[in-house]
Amino acid sequence: MDSGDIKAVHFSRKTDTELFPVDRFGPEKAKQARAFHQSFPEYRETPLAELNALAKELGVASIHVKDESLRFGLNAFKVLGGSYTIGNYIAKKLGVSITELPYEKLVSPEVKEKLGRITFVTATDGNHGRGIAWTANRLGQNSVVYMPKGSSEERLHNIQALGADASVTELNYDDAVRLAKEGQDKNGWVLVQDTAWEGYEEIPGWIMEGYTTMAAEATEQLKGERPTHIFLQAGVGAMSGAVCGYFASLYGDEERPVITIVEPDQADCIFRTARANDGKLHFVTGDMNSIMAGLCCGEPCTIGWNVLRDHADYFISMPDYVAAEGMRILGNPLPGDPRVISGESGAAGLGFVAEVLRNPGRKALKEALGLNQDSRILCFSTEGDTDRENYRRIVWDGLWPSFEN
Ligand SMILES: Cc1ncc(COP(=O)(O)O)c(C=O)c1O
């Protein structure tokens, strides 16, 4: 399906085949991740913004947006995955269960003494690396963080300020991941990467489990209201895979909401993999020039894709202005609605919803998605203004750097 410059692929719900199991991302397992996060002194549930005036304006029953800008003071959801993974890694090393390793034990001198000095290494567009640097810093451990070419200075400085040895490389995201892996292979560092590939699935699996905390919180905050539609933005597809898996497990595949995955058209590896639907992963290579920096990843996460292939309905490839529309709408609410400061990657889902509902040229897409006056929409604003200069350029001036509007 092609709706102008937005492209969509639809997967029919599978009923006759065995689906990729999602129990590990379901509500029971999510309790364990959430209990771990709750043990941190910074833990607070992030708000679920109820945008009633916007829902009315756009002609749907409700719109909720989970505001992850308030997560642990780090302006993005990613620390949920990084911290839970480092916790699990240490639990395994010490031969104990993660349930026996809450924050206060994790930072205790006995644990530190048993572990000695560890260096965690990763590649990041910003948010994941900040979560790893923050966790390593708390535990008195080291971190090395590689960022792709063109990464924002503010995002780099935020990571360096947490004591990480962080640098911007000349590589794209996926090659920066390979550089981080070399750090593991050559120096004995521990690679904590937020994407999986064949042979590297234990750590990213924990990262995905960590992300389920935000889905579990949102479910509780919805107080029994069941969303009919969930919109999730994807880089490698680990976050969307985890959250999609959570809801598929919670409601079951027959009853679950319509799940739509959105990506920038410059880095639409999940969309391309869905479009080809040939049992192989499809990559985007070279520079990926999108304002949605956190989504500029060219190689899908294997576990994430397996979940999305079997439990998601729509895959969308879209231009930057759609995310920019989301940022402006969330930052300038209608009277009565709360304000959500949402960064370029954070606003992608709501931006897509607004574009489909506001633009009469998207009628066919709106109907295909089944969006109407009874729709109850849930989006995740996964970051705040993590690059403030760029945020203002987009929201104030309606411009963004280096690539065309
Ligand atoms: C703010 C934000 N939202 C969404 C994502 C997408 O997550 P994933 O790469 O797991 O698809 C990222 C990834 O870095 C991100 O930083």
Short mmCIF file of C-alpha atoms in Angstrom, two decimals, residues 40-41 90 101-113 115 135-140:
data_model
loop_
_atom_site.label_atom_id
_atom_site.label_comp_id
_atom_site.label_asym_id
_atom_site.label_seq_id
_atom_site.Cartn_x
_atom_site.Cartn_y
_atom_site.Cartn_z
CA PHE A 40 16.17 2.36 42.13
CA PRO A 41 15.87 5.58 44.15
CA ILE A 90 25.89 -9.36 37.24
CA LEU A 101 19.77 -8.21 43.32
CA PRO A 102 17.85 -5.01 43.89
CA TYR A 103 19.58 -1.65 43.50
CA GLU A 104 20.97 -1.41 47.03
CA LYS A 105 22.69 -4.83 46.72
CA LEU A 106 23.90 -4.07 43.22
CA VAL A 107 25.75 -0.94 44.40
CA SER A 108 27.00 -2.52 47.63
CA PRO A 109 30.75 -2.75 48.35
CA GLU A 110 30.52 -6.60 48.63
CA VAL A 111 29.14 -6.90 45.11
CA LYS A 112 31.68 -4.43 43.80
CA GLU A 113 34.48 -6.38 45.45
CA LEU A 115 33.04 -8.24 40.52
CA THR A 135 24.29 2.48 35.22
CA ALA A 136 28.05 1.83 34.97
CA ASN A 137 28.68 5.09 36.82
CA ARG A 138 26.31 4.10 39.63
CA LEU A 139 28.04 0.75 40.02
CA GLY A 140 31.52 2.30 39.99
#
